[in-house]
Amino acid sequence: MRYADCASESHKEKAFCEYMEKELEGMGIPFERQHLGNEVITNGWNILAKVPGEAGKKPFLFVFHLDTATPGNPVKSYIENGRIQSRDNSVLGADGKLAIAVVLEAVSRLQEAGQPHRPVELLFTVCQELGLYGSRYADYSKIESEEALVIDHYITGEVLIRTPARVKVNVELIGRSAHVIRNEEPGINALKTAVEIIRQIPTGRINENLSINVYDLVALSPSNVVPKYARFDMEIRCFGDHVREEICKTLRHIAEHTSLEAGCKCKYKEEQDVPEADFSRNTEMLNRLEGIYKKTKIPMIKARSFGVLDATWTDRLGIRTIPLGFNIYHSHSAREYVVLEDVKKMLELAENIIRYF
């Protein structure tokens, strides 16, 4: 709850970065700041911390994100009916901060009990919610781990074996402006054309391999002028190269054909900013985890998720990675909450992972 109440919306993580450094210092865990380049717009920074462990054993890495979804400033957490939630319209921020709290509590308990465990590295990243920027541009040169766990899924017991590619699409439409009362040279309404294109695009979860979201539409024009310019953006999440290629081809055809019929010029751009990730290849890690879940009396379920995670970049960079879930309800909304009884089981699981993984 202390972590949740320290607001850290994406781009504005500085206060929570400083807060976490005080936490780590109080626990006697050495850390260093990782300042980021111009690719990442933030007033904060990544943090790399190292928890000592048994001599001669290789460390493994936990990756957390410090930023939370909006609206998350201020956050006033409280407990009611066995739930931790936030007052008013703020997102609680359990997506990100629950994993940090549980793992640091587990580390603290194991330190106090003197329980042996592998060395553990902790990478805290910024701007994850906006595009995994903190993990994408992190400095991995001082990370010794060859294995990583990323707790950034919403169901305790589920481990992810696959996450999707994400494609960003931008469509710009250029028509012809004209005063609304001119008949001899009427305008070409770019906004109306954009709306007609959007009308033809399926949105939401299309099937088990495809999700499409249209997330903004811009057309600035005086009330007495036919809009000459409009643009809108889409996000595609998909599994499989053939699915990505087919949907991008279809969307381009809809945009260009509709624009041509309306007399608009169309500029269609697409960029895959997050690649698809297949974590099922890390079979030996999955086998070890399954034994730990059994020890904790939690069934381990292999699952897919449409979420995009920091795990994509660590795995792609050669650190074998498995994403895990902790129960969070109604994540990314003002209804977000965490159940206290669930947290007890999460803590037991985290302690067992640190001890036995």
mmCIF file of N, CA, C and O in Angstrom, residues 257-289:
data_model
loop_
_atom_site.group_PDB
_atom_site.id
_atom_site.type_symbol
_atom_site.label_atom_id
_atom_site.label_comp_id
_atom_site.label_asym_id
_atom_site.label_seq_id
_atom_site.Cartn_x
_atom_site.Cartn_y
_atom_site.Cartn_z
ATOM 1 N N HIS A 257 -8.524 1.698 -50.482
ATOM 2 C CA HIS A 257 -9.667 1.604 -51.382
ATOM 3 C C HIS A 257 -10.736 2.631 -51.010
ATOM 4 O O HIS A 257 -11.283 3.309 -51.895
ATOM 5 N N THR A 258 -11.035 2.756 -49.705
ATOM 6 C CA THR A 258 -12.047 3.715 -49.261
ATOM 7 C C THR A 258 -11.603 5.143 -49.544
ATOM 8 O O THR A 258 -12.410 5.985 -49.958
ATOM 9 N N SER A 259 -10.316 5.417 -49.340
ATOM 10 C CA SER A 259 -9.784 6.755 -49.609
ATOM 11 C C SER A 259 -9.887 7.098 -51.088
ATOM 12 O O SER A 259 -10.260 8.209 -51.464
ATOM 13 N N LEU A 260 -9.555 6.132 -51.930
ATOM 14 C CA LEU A 260 -9.615 6.348 -53.367
ATOM 15 C C LEU A 260 -11.040 6.681 -53.813
ATOM 16 O O LEU A 260 -11.268 7.607 -54.604
ATOM 17 N N GLU A 261 -12.007 5.951 -53.299
ATOM 18 C CA GLU A 261 -13.403 6.189 -53.654
ATOM 19 C C GLU A 261 -13.866 7.577 -53.203
ATOM 20 O O GLU A 261 -14.682 8.215 -53.879
ATOM 21 N N ALA A 262 -13.332 8.044 -52.066
ATOM 22 C CA ALA A 262 -13.738 9.344 -51.534
ATOM 23 C C ALA A 262 -12.959 10.500 -52.154
ATOM 24 O O ALA A 262 -13.304 11.667 -51.945
ATOM 25 N N GLY A 263 -11.883 10.179 -52.874
ATOM 26 C CA GLY A 263 -11.052 11.221 -53.465
ATOM 27 C C GLY A 263 -9.977 11.753 -52.547
ATOM 28 O O GLY A 263 -9.388 12.810 -52.809
ATOM 29 N N CYS A 264 -9.701 11.045 -51.467
ATOM 30 C CA CYS A 264 -8.667 11.452 -50.498
ATOM 31 C C CYS A 264 -7.328 10.786 -50.818
ATOM 32 O O CYS A 264 -7.281 9.671 -51.339
ATOM 33 N N LYS A 265 -6.272 11.462 -50.466
ATOM 34 C CA LYS A 265 -4.948 10.855 -50.491
ATOM 35 C C LYS A 265 -4.753 10.116 -49.168
ATOM 36 O O LYS A 265 -5.107 10.637 -48.107
ATOM 37 N N CYS A 266 -4.203 8.921 -49.223
ATOM 38 C CA CYS A 266 -4.023 8.100 -48.016
ATOM 39 C C CYS A 266 -2.555 7.771 -47.804
ATOM 40 O O CYS A 266 -1.869 7.305 -48.711
ATOM 41 N N LYS A 267 -2.067 8.039 -46.589
ATOM 42 C CA LYS A 267 -0.729 7.619 -46.179
ATOM 43 C C LYS A 267 -0.889 6.566 -45.084
ATOM 44 O O LYS A 267 -1.375 6.861 -43.994
ATOM 45 N N TYR A 268 -0.478 5.359 -45.384
ATOM 46 C CA TYR A 268 -0.664 4.228 -44.474
ATOM 47 C C TYR A 268 0.709 3.765 -43.986
ATOM 48 O O TYR A 268 1.565 3.409 -44.791
ATOM 49 N N LYS A 269 0.920 3.778 -42.670
ATOM 50 C CA LYS A 269 2.205 3.361 -42.101
ATOM 51 C C LYS A 269 1.963 2.288 -41.053
ATOM 52 O O LYS A 269 1.023 2.384 -40.259
ATOM 53 N N GLU A 270 2.844 1.294 -41.025
ATOM 54 C CA GLU A 270 2.763 0.270 -39.981
ATOM 55 C C GLU A 270 4.156 -0.059 -39.471
ATOM 56 O O GLU A 270 5.134 -0.013 -40.217
ATOM 57 N N GLU A 271 4.228 -0.384 -38.190
ATOM 58 C CA GLU A 271 5.511 -0.723 -37.567
ATOM 59 C C GLU A 271 5.279 -1.754 -36.477
ATOM 60 O O GLU A 271 4.429 -1.572 -35.597
ATOM 61 N N GLN A 272 6.012 -2.847 -36.535
ATOM 62 C CA GLN A 272 5.979 -3.828 -35.455
ATOM 63 C C GLN A 272 6.970 -3.370 -34.389
ATOM 64 O O GLN A 272 8.178 -3.444 -34.568
ATOM 65 N N ASP A 273 6.447 -2.896 -33.259
ATOM 66 C CA ASP A 273 7.341 -2.388 -32.214
ATOM 67 C C ASP A 273 7.659 -3.427 -31.148
ATOM 68 O O ASP A 273 8.610 -3.265 -30.386
ATOM 69 N N VAL A 274 6.865 -4.510 -31.082
ATOM 70 C CA VAL A 274 7.136 -5.601 -30.137
ATOM 71 C C VAL A 274 7.018 -6.921 -30.894
ATOM 72 O O VAL A 274 5.982 -7.197 -31.509
ATOM 73 N N PRO A 275 8.059 -7.740 -30.900
ATOM 74 C CA PRO A 275 7.982 -9.033 -31.598
ATOM 75 C C PRO A 275 7.233 -10.071 -30.779
ATOM 76 O O PRO A 275 7.114 -9.957 -29.549
ATOM 77 N N GLU A 276 6.728 -11.085 -31.448
ATOM 78 C CA GLU A 276 6.110 -12.207 -30.740
ATOM 79 C C GLU A 276 7.177 -12.960 -29.956
ATOM 80 O O GLU A 276 8.337 -13.037 -30.378
ATOM 81 N N ALA A 277 6.794 -13.475 -28.791
ATOM 82 C CA ALA A 277 7.754 -14.197 -27.943
ATOM 83 C C ALA A 277 7.238 -15.592 -27.638
ATOM 84 O O ALA A 277 6.055 -15.785 -27.322
ATOM 85 N N ASP A 278 8.144 -16.572 -27.725
ATOM 86 C CA ASP A 278 7.829 -17.973 -27.433
ATOM 87 C C ASP A 278 8.722 -18.426 -26.279
ATOM 88 O O ASP A 278 9.906 -18.679 -26.460
ATOM 89 N N PHE A 279 8.139 -18.498 -25.077
ATOM 90 C CA PHE A 279 8.902 -18.865 -23.885
ATOM 91 C C PHE A 279 8.882 -20.376 -23.639
ATOM 92 O O PHE A 279 9.557 -20.847 -22.719
ATOM 93 N N SER A 280 8.123 -21.115 -24.436
ATOM 94 C CA SER A 280 8.013 -22.562 -24.227
ATOM 95 C C SER A 280 9.329 -23.274 -24.485
ATOM 96 O O SER A 280 9.534 -24.402 -24.036
ATOM 97 N N ARG A 281 10.237 -22.599 -25.196
ATOM 98 C CA ARG A 281 11.551 -23.192 -25.468
ATOM 99 C C ARG A 281 12.379 -23.362 -24.206
ATOM 100 O O ARG A 281 13.314 -24.155 -24.168
ATOM 101 N N ASN A 282 12.061 -22.600 -23.166
ATOM 102 C CA ASN A 282 12.833 -22.655 -21.920
ATOM 103 C C ASN A 282 12.311 -23.797 -21.046
ATOM 104 O O ASN A 282 11.849 -23.595 -19.916
ATOM 105 N N THR A 283 12.388 -25.001 -21.577
ATOM 106 C CA THR A 283 11.734 -26.157 -20.956
ATOM 107 C C THR A 283 12.325 -26.514 -19.596
ATOM 108 O O THR A 283 11.601 -26.889 -18.678
ATOM 109 N N GLU A 284 13.638 -26.406 -19.465
ATOM 110 C CA GLU A 284 14.260 -26.788 -18.196
ATOM 111 C C GLU A 284 13.812 -25.849 -17.080
ATOM 112 O O GLU A 284 13.546 -26.286 -15.949
ATOM 113 N N MET A 285 13.691 -24.563 -17.384
ATOM 114 C CA MET A 285 13.182 -23.601 -16.404
ATOM 115 C C MET A 285 11.732 -23.925 -16.032
ATOM 116 O O MET A 285 11.358 -23.892 -14.856
ATOM 117 N N LEU A 286 10.924 -24.251 -17.031
ATOM 118 C CA LEU A 286 9.527 -24.581 -16.773
ATOM 119 C C LEU A 286 9.412 -25.814 -15.886
ATOM 120 O O LEU A 286 8.556 -25.870 -14.987
ATOM 121 N N ASN A 287 10.256 -26.792 -16.107
ATOM 122 C CA ASN A 287 10.227 -28.008 -15.281
ATOM 123 C C ASN A 287 10.576 -27.702 -13.829
ATOM 124 O O ASN A 287 9.930 -28.215 -12.902
ATOM 125 N N ARG A 288 11.588 -26.867 -13.625
ATOM 126 C CA ARG A 288 11.947 -26.488 -12.248
ATOM 127 C C ARG A 288 10.826 -25.705 -11.583
ATOM 128 O O ARG A 288 10.511 -25.915 -10.407
ATOM 129 N N LEU A 289 10.230 -24.791 -12.330
ATOM 130 C CA LEU A 289 9.128 -24.007 -11.780
ATOM 131 C C LEU A 289 7.949 -24.892 -11.393
ATOM 132 O O LEU A 289 7.308 -24.670 -10.358
#
